[in-house]
Amino acid sequence: MSAPADPLFTEATFDVIVVGAGHAGAEAATGAARTGARVAIVTSALETIGQMSCNPAIGGIAKGTVVREVDALGGIMGRATDLASLQFRMLNRSKGPAVWAPRAQCDRGLYRRAVRTLLEEHENIQTIQGTVARLILDEANGRVSGVETLEGRRFEARAVVITTGTFLRGRIHIGTETKIGGGRAGESAATHLAEQLDRLGLVVERFKTGTPPRIDGRSVDFRQLQRQDSEIEQFDYSWSHFWSAPRRTSSDTRHPEQMPCWIAFLGEPGKRIIQENIGKSAMYGGAISSRGPRYCPSVEDKIVKFPAAERHQLFLEPEGHDTSELYVNGLSTSLPSAVQIEILRSIPGLENARMTRAGYAIEYDYYPPTQLDATLGLKALAGLYFAGQINGTTGYEEAAGQGIVAGINAGRFTREESPLVLGRETSYIGVLVDDLVTRGVDEPYRLFTSRSEFRLTVRQDNALRRLAPIGAELGIYDSAERATIDRRFAHEDEARRLAETTSILPSQAELLLDAAGSAPLPHSVKVAEVARRQSVSLAELLVAAGVEHELAPDAIITTELELKYEGYFARERDQAAKLRRMGQFALGTDTPYGEMQSLSFEARQKLAHIRPSTLAQAARIPGVSPTDLQNLVIEIEKRRRRLADAAS
């Protein structure tokens, strides 16, 4: 008889292990790998790497900017989206390019395969199928040292990033009677790891989210629906594809063939069905008590909270080229399946709809993110990082933004290098992380432009310009990528030079200015001066002035925005400089706030709980007043002098 296997046998050792392979996990693995770390990404099913669990779309207001920021830091969401985009729209076009927001509908299968391919292109990323049951802890040194799976496999690492999404004690609800343990339809929940995190003494709460039914597109009467076509315009999310030709032809693109979306409306018949069956909803029938995302409400919420609305808009979104299945965006529900079918068939155009998958609500564990520091590392256990819905957020893009930060920091932690901490003035990702670790969440967190104090300077078009210097300092780009970045910046610099040195005659600008409702030129002026006018395009001015160039449209748009909003940008950048100076005033992790009697009692409590790393972070804690901040600086300086005197 052979000897029993050694229960402490370690199959492999890595620098970083990422638990989960959704949007946060994929970016965490990529970010860690770009630091030079050897990475394992452990997931319960390799086939679901990069799975779009809810709607098959990437981007939107603020979210599209995050995608481009993740891309600028070497992430893969933008690249995968470019390879899988079925339909593209630039939102907010009517509000001017400063607040434009890209959004792409994706082929769900192509996106998933693109993510896995992009991960496996990294030689130092290994994908492993297995369900992580517990963390291996080095209790003597207060740090994590690896993971063990339910299958009995053991892997060691100096850092672990947990990106389990909705899988920790996930429970699916369809109506008040049907309850299924699962992290996603058809996939089991993770309970062993959740129980261990409880034993570590972490604070845990519950949130809920939901998804709508899917239908067979062959059963839809599209004649009754409004068609919405793509505005692809050869748009790329990722700078890695940067090109220099003045325009592309259809043969130049990597995007799949574009597909339309369709607009439908839930009217009075459907509203009446929901009202009559509201008690059967898992949420309204008492089966769920957890709080869900305010800005992505269930259809039950819409009917209850907005009873005066005559109808509610729905979007039928294609799932991919290889299926006729449609995602019914706007109809998220936890009503019983039979009621869902009845609602669907009340919608004009969907009278004969066949439901391929029922909608459902899901409850899951999350860990209030004030337990993390600005690196997304757990304060209580060195080397352990959280990213994604485990932190109480919602959305693919928010998950990806956290993933890239946690992954880079986990990799740098293993190499004993200084961490990456993005300020609010640098990016929406910086806003996201700071909001989470400083203010916490009382509902699933979603990014909006209004959350940023710097939304004019932190735009989707200049993400690379903002973050590439940080990426270069971190050493995350290879030589080809550095050359691509340099070429992109050269285009922007050349666009600015042309605008500032080229003159345009009144006769050349006449038609453009007249179409924009702008006053004619009294004499020849520089193109840059005319481009500062609203509704006047820099690209069209250069053409009118007879300038021949091969500059990329993105570079020209960025230059135009910098010219148009120069004064506003200058004021925001002054504010950003002040914030950076406050960020340079460090607060030690062992600062005895409770002893600082010059601070208000509330400030002492909040500061002791959050333990901010800088004065800038302390300033954003609710309950810490300007007077508290002034006294805090005095207290810190006194303490530093006492420590210096004691040391001497």
XYZ file of C-alpha atoms in Angstrom:
648
model
C 0.000 0.000 0.000
C 1.354 3.413 -0.919
C 1.989 5.980 1.804
C -0.677 8.665 2.311
C -0.060 12.001 0.649
C 1.669 14.602 2.823
C -1.096 17.022 3.927
C 1.475 19.830 4.041
C 2.836 19.169 0.558
C 3.171 22.432 -1.372
C 2.505 21.978 -5.066
C 4.058 25.294 -6.145
C 5.276 28.608 -4.787
C 4.434 31.999 -6.282
C 4.976 35.617 -5.404
C 1.271 36.502 -5.691
C -1.859 34.341 -5.754
C -5.112 35.853 -7.028
C -8.307 34.167 -5.833
C -11.034 34.577 -8.464
C -10.814 35.343 -12.184
C -13.544 37.888 -12.835
C -12.835 41.474 -13.791
C -11.024 42.319 -10.550
C -9.069 39.057 -10.580
C -7.949 39.354 -14.196
C -6.623 42.866 -13.616
C -5.024 41.931 -10.290
C -3.118 39.092 -11.962
C -2.054 41.354 -14.825
C -1.003 44.172 -12.513
C 1.049 41.863 -10.312
C 2.677 40.210 -13.335
C 3.697 43.597 -14.731
C 5.720 44.254 -11.568
C 7.745 41.136 -12.345
C 5.966 38.914 -9.825
C 5.282 35.232 -10.489
C 1.495 34.970 -10.329
C -1.110 32.222 -9.985
C -4.765 32.970 -10.631
C -6.949 30.334 -8.962
C -10.572 29.997 -10.054
C -13.249 27.350 -9.698
C -13.670 27.029 -13.491
C -11.113 28.090 -16.090
C -13.907 28.364 -18.662
C -15.417 31.312 -16.761
C -12.300 33.488 -16.639
C -13.432 36.996 -17.615
C -17.107 36.050 -17.403
C -19.567 38.928 -17.794
C -21.963 37.819 -15.082
C -24.517 40.544 -15.711
C -24.903 42.816 -18.741
C -22.537 42.299 -21.697
C -21.276 45.903 -21.769
C -18.165 47.808 -20.717
C -18.006 51.534 -19.942
C -20.490 54.350 -19.440
C -20.493 57.585 -17.459
C -17.246 57.695 -15.392
C -16.892 53.935 -15.954
C -15.547 54.379 -19.501
C -12.836 56.643 -18.092
C -11.916 53.947 -15.555
C -11.507 51.419 -18.387
C -9.034 53.718 -20.117
C -7.214 54.309 -16.808
C -6.928 50.562 -16.198
C -5.598 50.275 -19.731
C -3.065 53.060 -19.127
C -1.760 51.090 -16.125
C -1.238 47.991 -18.274
C -4.582 46.277 -17.609
C -6.499 44.174 -20.110
C -10.151 45.285 -19.924
C -9.775 47.853 -22.716
C -7.898 45.436 -24.958
C -10.464 42.688 -24.457
C -13.293 45.133 -25.140
C -11.718 46.211 -28.424
C -11.519 42.568 -29.475
C -15.123 41.821 -28.519
C -17.045 45.068 -29.136
C -20.366 44.534 -30.942
C -21.647 48.060 -30.581
C -20.039 51.298 -29.472
C -21.650 54.539 -28.349
C -20.099 57.734 -27.030
C -22.453 58.929 -24.309
C -22.885 62.613 -23.407
C -22.104 63.826 -26.918
C -24.569 66.708 -26.497
C -22.686 67.940 -23.422
C -19.353 68.471 -25.119
C -16.242 66.312 -25.426
C -14.966 67.178 -21.939
C -17.558 64.823 -20.445
C -17.887 62.270 -23.250
C -18.175 58.707 -21.987
C -17.399 55.617 -24.095
C -19.563 52.502 -23.744
C -19.224 49.270 -25.694
C -21.605 46.343 -26.038
C -19.565 43.132 -26.157
C -19.848 39.631 -27.512
C -19.906 37.775 -24.195
C -18.044 34.716 -25.525
C -15.421 36.715 -27.406
C -14.780 38.892 -24.367
C -14.268 35.913 -22.084
C -11.892 34.253 -24.533
C -9.990 37.508 -25.083
C -9.418 37.929 -21.331
C -8.075 34.398 -20.980
C -5.809 34.803 -24.011
C -4.444 38.130 -22.742
C -3.753 36.607 -19.320
C -1.960 33.622 -20.779
C 0.220 35.871 -22.941
C 2.027 36.768 -19.707
C 4.690 34.117 -19.184
C 4.675 34.675 -15.424
C 0.905 34.113 -14.988
C -0.277 30.560 -14.338
C -4.000 29.736 -14.367
C -5.153 27.046 -11.914
C -8.588 25.475 -11.577
C -9.657 24.995 -7.977
C -11.894 26.410 -5.256
C -9.899 28.127 -2.514
C -11.042 26.791 0.857
C -8.713 28.666 3.150
C -5.757 30.966 3.447
C -2.463 29.674 4.793
C -1.353 32.030 7.562
C 2.052 32.762 9.035
C 0.668 33.682 12.437
C 4.089 34.258 13.989
C 4.755 37.099 11.550
C 1.144 38.231 11.126
C 0.963 37.653 7.394
C -0.614 35.491 4.731
C 1.566 32.822 3.124
C -0.602 30.980 0.581
C -3.876 29.153 -0.095
C -5.345 25.664 0.023
C -8.150 24.442 -2.252
C -11.102 22.176 -1.627
C -9.414 19.712 -3.945
C -6.492 19.402 -1.512
C -3.970 21.472 -3.464
C -1.645 23.787 -1.550
C 0.138 26.830 -3.005
C 2.417 29.231 -1.182
C 2.875 32.935 -1.870
C 4.049 36.116 -0.197
C 0.842 37.960 -1.115
C -2.763 36.984 -1.876
C -5.436 39.063 -3.600
C -9.048 37.988 -2.946
C -11.473 38.887 -5.746
C -14.386 36.565 -5.076
C -17.179 38.822 -6.354
C -20.589 37.588 -5.205
C -19.381 34.061 -4.375
C -18.760 34.386 -0.622
C -21.865 32.742 0.868
C -23.795 33.787 -2.234
C -27.511 32.945 -2.282
C -29.686 33.258 -5.392
C -33.364 34.221 -5.002
C -36.120 33.732 -7.599
C -39.377 34.666 -5.915
C -39.892 34.052 -2.202
C -39.726 30.265 -2.423
C -36.721 29.493 -4.643
C -33.381 29.931 -2.868
C -30.218 28.453 -4.342
C -26.752 28.597 -2.829
C -24.529 30.035 -5.558
C -22.218 32.841 -6.528
C -23.664 33.005 -10.028
C -26.347 31.015 -11.829
C -25.077 27.445 -12.181
C -21.984 27.951 -9.964
C -21.544 27.082 -6.292
C -21.035 29.617 -3.531
C -17.791 29.772 -1.531
C -18.453 29.118 2.157
C -15.210 27.719 3.610
C -13.179 30.840 2.833
C -15.977 33.087 4.144
C -16.004 31.168 7.431
C -12.241 31.544 7.830
C -12.409 35.301 7.191
C -15.056 35.471 9.930
C -12.702 33.680 12.336
C -10.021 36.264 11.577
C -12.305 38.827 13.184
C -13.082 40.850 10.050
C -16.304 42.841 9.950
C -18.649 41.304 7.366
C -21.922 42.627 5.952
C -24.364 41.541 3.227
C -25.371 43.286 0.003
C -27.613 42.168 -2.808
C -27.627 42.678 -6.541
C -29.683 41.278 -9.393
C -29.884 40.440 -13.047
C -32.727 40.463 -15.615
C -34.106 37.603 -17.687
C -32.641 36.749 -21.091
C -34.804 35.968 -24.100
C -34.510 34.248 -27.473
C -34.167 36.965 -30.119
C -35.924 34.718 -32.655
C -39.131 35.168 -30.653
C -39.048 39.006 -30.822
C -41.032 41.154 -33.257
C -38.384 43.790 -33.956
C -40.810 45.795 -36.101
C -42.359 47.116 -32.893
C -39.014 48.165 -31.377
C -36.687 51.128 -31.888
C -33.352 50.224 -33.472
C -30.113 51.649 -32.035
C -27.064 51.288 -34.266
C -23.394 51.423 -33.365
C -21.302 54.594 -33.502
C -18.081 52.627 -33.661
C -16.122 55.122 -35.821
C -13.096 52.859 -35.517
C -12.836 53.760 -31.822
C -10.327 51.959 -29.601
C -10.459 51.731 -25.825
C -6.811 50.742 -25.612
C -3.805 52.919 -26.360
C -1.863 49.747 -27.171
C -3.400 49.838 -30.678
C -2.249 53.417 -31.297
C -1.831 54.200 -34.973
C -0.630 57.112 -37.060
C -2.619 56.964 -40.303
C -5.072 59.840 -40.855
C -8.023 57.458 -41.135
C -8.851 53.778 -41.214
C -10.740 51.564 -43.569
C -12.947 48.685 -42.493
C -10.061 46.291 -43.049
C -7.960 48.045 -40.390
C -10.215 47.325 -37.425
C -10.038 44.505 -34.907
C -13.682 44.924 -33.903
C -16.187 42.188 -34.808
C -19.054 43.007 -37.126
C -21.311 45.534 -35.387
C -24.837 44.649 -34.216
C -27.804 46.830 -33.252
C -29.466 47.094 -29.858
C -33.222 47.548 -29.575
C -35.315 49.808 -27.359
C -38.564 48.507 -25.866
C -40.908 49.853 -23.195
C -42.599 48.340 -20.171
C -46.034 49.960 -20.048
C -49.198 49.819 -17.942
C -49.969 46.102 -18.529
C -46.528 45.083 -17.279
C -46.673 47.511 -14.357
C -50.010 46.044 -13.323
C -48.600 42.486 -13.373
C -45.718 43.579 -11.114
C -48.038 45.425 -8.712
C -50.337 42.405 -8.442
C -47.411 40.068 -7.723
C -45.161 42.355 -5.654
C -45.532 40.123 -2.584
C -43.973 37.253 -4.544
C -40.772 39.251 -5.124
C -37.864 38.002 -3.022
C -37.088 41.584 -2.061
C -40.600 42.793 -1.299
C -41.821 39.457 0.026
C -39.293 39.457 2.869
C -36.855 36.832 1.586
C -34.113 39.482 1.176
C -33.277 42.228 3.643
C -29.870 43.268 2.272
C -29.421 46.596 0.529
C -28.972 46.705 -3.233
C -27.524 49.242 -5.693
C -29.585 52.440 -5.724
C -28.582 53.356 -9.265
C -29.333 49.981 -10.807
C -32.763 49.258 -9.297
C -34.889 46.199 -9.836
C -38.027 46.613 -11.927
C -40.004 46.114 -8.698
C -38.207 49.145 -7.214
C -39.036 51.200 -10.283
C -42.734 50.411 -10.062
C -42.933 51.002 -6.296
C -40.821 54.151 -6.171
C -41.918 55.749 -9.445
C -45.620 54.883 -9.716
C -46.408 57.967 -11.822
C -44.097 56.931 -14.661
C -46.187 55.883 -17.667
C -43.558 53.489 -18.965
C -40.001 52.332 -18.348
C -37.374 52.068 -21.088
C -35.676 48.730 -21.717
C -32.721 47.836 -23.927
C -32.512 44.483 -25.687
C -28.787 43.882 -25.979
C -27.186 41.121 -28.088
C -25.132 38.529 -26.206
C -22.950 37.693 -29.193
C -22.665 36.621 -32.822
C -22.905 32.942 -31.917
C -26.299 33.167 -30.198
C -29.733 34.714 -30.671
C -29.995 35.373 -26.937
C -30.782 38.947 -25.841
C -30.146 40.588 -22.461
C -33.187 42.602 -21.272
C -31.416 45.563 -19.675
C -33.686 47.447 -17.270
C -35.767 44.468 -16.168
C -33.684 43.189 -13.235
C -36.048 41.207 -11.014
C -36.443 38.602 -8.282
C -40.051 37.701 -9.133
C -40.964 34.048 -9.808
C -40.146 32.721 -13.271
C -43.791 32.417 -14.309
C -44.395 36.065 -13.449
C -41.272 37.091 -15.374
C -42.621 35.429 -18.520
C -45.951 37.181 -18.051
C -44.207 40.554 -17.722
C -42.064 39.937 -20.805
C -45.076 39.045 -22.936
C -46.855 42.257 -21.874
C -44.171 44.317 -23.662
C -44.936 45.394 -27.260
C -42.765 43.309 -29.572
C -42.246 40.601 -26.959
C -45.753 39.096 -27.028
C -44.308 35.710 -28.034
C -41.039 35.991 -26.133
C -39.293 32.816 -25.045
C -37.302 33.266 -21.819
C -33.945 31.495 -22.019
C -32.847 32.379 -18.461
C -34.807 33.760 -15.547
C -33.710 36.902 -13.750
C -32.702 36.603 -10.107
C -31.423 38.483 -7.078
C -28.306 37.407 -5.217
C -27.147 38.124 -1.671
C -23.460 37.874 -0.805
C -20.858 38.785 1.811
C -18.745 41.906 1.556
C -16.179 43.358 3.925
C -16.543 47.085 4.709
C -13.514 48.571 2.935
C -12.448 50.861 5.792
C -10.644 47.705 6.962
C -8.212 48.306 4.070
C -5.521 50.910 3.565
C -4.990 52.976 0.410
C -3.122 50.095 -1.257
C -6.259 47.896 -0.839
C -4.233 45.818 1.598
C -5.928 44.519 4.741
C -4.706 46.468 7.770
C -4.980 43.438 10.049
C -2.974 40.966 7.958
C 0.112 41.801 5.898
C 0.158 40.586 2.301
C -3.626 40.153 1.947
C -5.485 42.386 -0.525
C -9.182 42.684 -1.427
C -10.560 43.927 -4.752
C -13.985 44.078 -6.411
C -17.426 43.334 -4.991
C -15.874 41.922 -1.823
C -15.267 45.611 -0.995
C -18.908 46.573 -1.432
C -18.731 47.939 -4.968
C -20.830 47.210 -8.040
C -19.821 47.142 -11.702
C -17.209 45.501 -13.896
C -15.226 48.724 -14.241
C -15.055 49.485 -10.513
C -13.857 45.903 -9.984
C -11.181 46.262 -12.660
C -9.929 49.552 -11.203
C -9.520 47.982 -7.777
C -7.959 44.871 -9.290
C -5.162 46.709 -11.079
C -4.302 48.685 -7.916
C -4.397 45.650 -5.628
C -2.382 43.547 -8.088
C 0.356 46.122 -8.604
C 0.600 46.665 -4.856
C 0.680 42.946 -4.096
C 3.504 42.520 -6.607
C 5.450 45.460 -5.224
C 4.885 44.205 -1.670
C 6.605 40.921 -2.507
C 9.559 42.857 -3.919
C 9.669 45.218 -0.907
C 9.040 48.207 -3.159
C 7.041 51.332 -2.310
C 3.299 50.954 -2.955
C 1.166 52.579 -5.624
C -1.290 55.068 -4.097
C -3.282 57.025 -6.662
C -4.492 60.442 -5.516
C -7.959 61.769 -6.259
C -6.368 64.342 -8.550
C -4.773 61.653 -10.728
C -7.714 59.473 -11.739
C -11.209 58.144 -11.140
C -9.506 55.021 -9.806
C -7.891 57.236 -7.180
C -11.322 58.630 -6.279
C -12.787 55.115 -6.106
C -10.121 53.703 -3.804
C -10.029 56.778 -1.570
C -13.815 56.815 -1.210
C -13.827 53.139 -0.238
C -11.047 53.130 2.347
C -11.791 56.572 3.796
C -15.582 56.815 3.792
C -16.690 53.224 3.464
C -19.991 52.162 1.889
C -23.589 51.869 3.065
C -24.869 50.663 -0.322
C -23.154 49.031 -3.316
C -20.708 51.710 -4.506
C -20.896 52.997 -8.057
C -18.697 55.636 -9.662
C -20.140 58.883 -11.044
C -18.419 61.931 -12.478
C -19.847 63.931 -9.569
C -17.683 61.970 -7.122
C -14.549 63.620 -8.528
C -13.427 67.155 -7.720
C -11.284 67.126 -10.868
C -13.632 65.828 -13.546
C -12.553 68.370 -16.174
C -8.909 67.350 -15.977
C -9.560 63.652 -15.260
C -11.138 62.705 -18.601
C -11.376 59.600 -20.760
C -9.302 61.112 -23.571
C -6.234 61.964 -21.448
C -6.001 58.843 -19.257
C -2.686 57.833 -20.810
C -1.176 61.305 -20.431
C -2.163 61.306 -16.755
C -1.076 57.807 -15.805
C 1.743 56.805 -18.176
C 4.348 58.734 -16.133
C 3.248 56.754 -13.076
C 3.358 53.508 -15.045
C 6.818 54.344 -16.385
C 8.070 55.014 -12.864
C 6.666 51.651 -11.769
C 8.433 49.962 -14.700
C 5.301 48.204 -15.990
C 5.774 48.836 -19.741
C 7.984 46.944 -22.162
C 10.065 48.714 -24.815
C 7.400 48.414 -27.534
C 4.770 49.899 -25.226
C 7.072 52.770 -24.267
C 7.580 53.518 -27.952
C 3.813 53.484 -28.545
C 3.262 55.889 -25.641
C 5.990 58.204 -26.913
C 4.383 58.181 -30.376
C 0.972 59.037 -28.920
C 2.405 61.938 -26.923
C 4.323 63.155 -29.973
C 1.024 63.356 -31.867
C -0.511 65.465 -29.096
C 2.520 67.747 -28.955
C 2.493 68.178 -32.732
C -1.247 68.962 -32.714
C -0.621 71.700 -30.153
C 2.308 73.079 -32.158
C 0.276 73.200 -35.361
C -2.625 74.929 -33.626
C -0.379 77.575 -32.085
C 1.758 78.294 -35.155
C -0.777 78.019 -37.997
C -2.798 81.080 -39.014
C -6.249 80.863 -40.569
C -7.803 83.497 -42.838
C -11.322 84.887 -42.288
C -12.371 83.401 -45.627
C -11.053 79.959 -44.644
C -12.925 79.953 -41.323
C -16.136 81.581 -42.572
C -18.207 78.452 -43.236
C -17.150 76.709 -40.002
C -17.872 79.726 -37.826
C -21.192 80.361 -39.511
C -22.278 76.735 -38.931
C -21.274 77.037 -35.259
C -23.144 80.343 -34.846
C -19.859 82.072 -34.016
C -18.756 85.562 -35.030
C -16.582 85.882 -38.171
C -12.880 86.652 -37.881
C -11.889 90.300 -38.363
C -8.448 89.245 -39.602
C -6.077 86.313 -39.807
C -5.537 84.650 -36.390
C -3.878 81.546 -34.997
C -5.909 78.343 -35.208
C -5.490 77.816 -31.453
C -7.329 81.055 -30.730
C -10.318 80.071 -32.893
C -10.356 76.526 -31.476
C -11.048 78.000 -28.020
C -14.525 78.934 -29.208
C -17.369 76.595 -28.317
C -18.710 74.248 -31.032
C -15.687 74.911 -33.261
C -13.650 71.810 -34.110
C -9.856 71.935 -34.115
C -9.716 69.082 -36.639
C -11.985 70.999 -39.050
C -10.026 74.222 -38.536
C -6.771 72.507 -39.488
C -8.401 71.142 -42.649
C -9.853 74.587 -43.498
C -6.439 76.176 -42.992
C -4.936 73.722 -45.500
C -2.803 71.839 -42.976
C -1.856 68.336 -44.079
C -1.034 65.952 -41.257
C -1.223 62.317 -40.184
C -2.228 62.948 -36.590
C -4.593 60.547 -34.832
C -8.070 61.967 -34.113
C -7.734 61.157 -30.385
C -4.643 63.336 -30.149
C -6.420 66.235 -31.847
C -9.462 65.922 -29.562
C -7.255 66.036 -26.460
C -5.453 69.105 -27.771
C -8.763 70.813 -28.562
C -10.033 70.223 -25.035
C -6.846 71.547 -23.499
C -7.252 74.736 -25.563
C -10.970 75.208 -24.934
C -10.931 74.709 -21.171
C -7.446 76.001 -20.366
C -8.635 78.396 -17.653
C -10.778 75.785 -15.915
C -7.975 73.242 -16.102
C -5.527 75.715 -14.531
C -7.814 76.196 -11.520
C -8.337 72.448 -11.082
C -4.608 71.825 -11.334
C -3.972 74.422 -8.614
C -6.432 72.558 -6.391
C -4.714 69.287 -7.278
C -1.330 70.743 -6.281
C -2.748 71.739 -2.877
C -4.144 68.232 -2.414
C -0.770 66.717 -3.290
C 0.933 68.921 -0.690
C -1.517 67.701 1.941
C -0.828 64.190 0.736
C 2.856 64.666 1.497
C 2.071 65.264 5.194
C 2.254 61.672 6.407
C 0.390 60.294 9.419
C 1.912 57.229 11.041
C -0.117 54.048 11.426
C 0.646 54.123 15.178
C -0.540 57.693 15.752
C -2.324 57.787 19.179
C -5.385 59.773 18.149
C -7.220 58.880 21.348
C -4.681 60.871 23.373
C -5.063 64.053 21.314
C -7.423 66.074 23.515
C -7.333 69.093 21.173
C -9.344 67.055 18.648
C -13.095 66.602 18.950
C -14.267 63.284 20.392
C -15.848 62.344 17.024
C -12.616 63.145 15.161
C -10.588 60.999 17.550
C -12.970 58.081 17.036
C -13.057 58.389 13.246
C -9.291 58.866 12.882
C -8.537 55.907 15.168
C -10.883 53.694 13.106
C -9.795 54.752 9.591
C -6.116 55.392 10.421
C -5.518 57.686 7.414
C -2.069 57.610 5.862
C -1.945 61.331 5.024
C -3.464 64.642 6.094
C -5.309 64.761 2.750
C -7.045 61.472 3.534
C -7.869 62.655 7.061
C -9.516 65.760 5.579
C -12.021 63.583 3.713
C -13.234 61.627 6.735
C -16.783 62.653 7.661
C -16.761 64.224 11.143
C -13.192 65.608 10.947
C -13.493 69.411 10.815
C -10.982 72.016 9.524
C -10.254 72.905 13.159
C -9.519 69.249 13.881
C -7.095 69.186 10.951
C -5.244 72.286 12.190
C -4.961 70.799 15.673
C -3.937 67.442 14.225
C -0.972 69.045 12.440
C 0.100 70.706 15.708
C -0.266 67.439 17.636
C 1.723 65.482 15.037
C 4.536 68.048 14.985
C 4.712 67.995 18.806
C 4.861 64.207 18.786
C 7.612 64.170 16.162
C 9.710 66.604 18.236
C 9.235 64.478 21.360
C 10.278 61.327 19.502
C 13.303 63.117 17.997
C 14.376 64.405 21.433
C 13.980 60.939 22.950
C 16.054 59.398 20.171
C 18.881 61.890 20.693
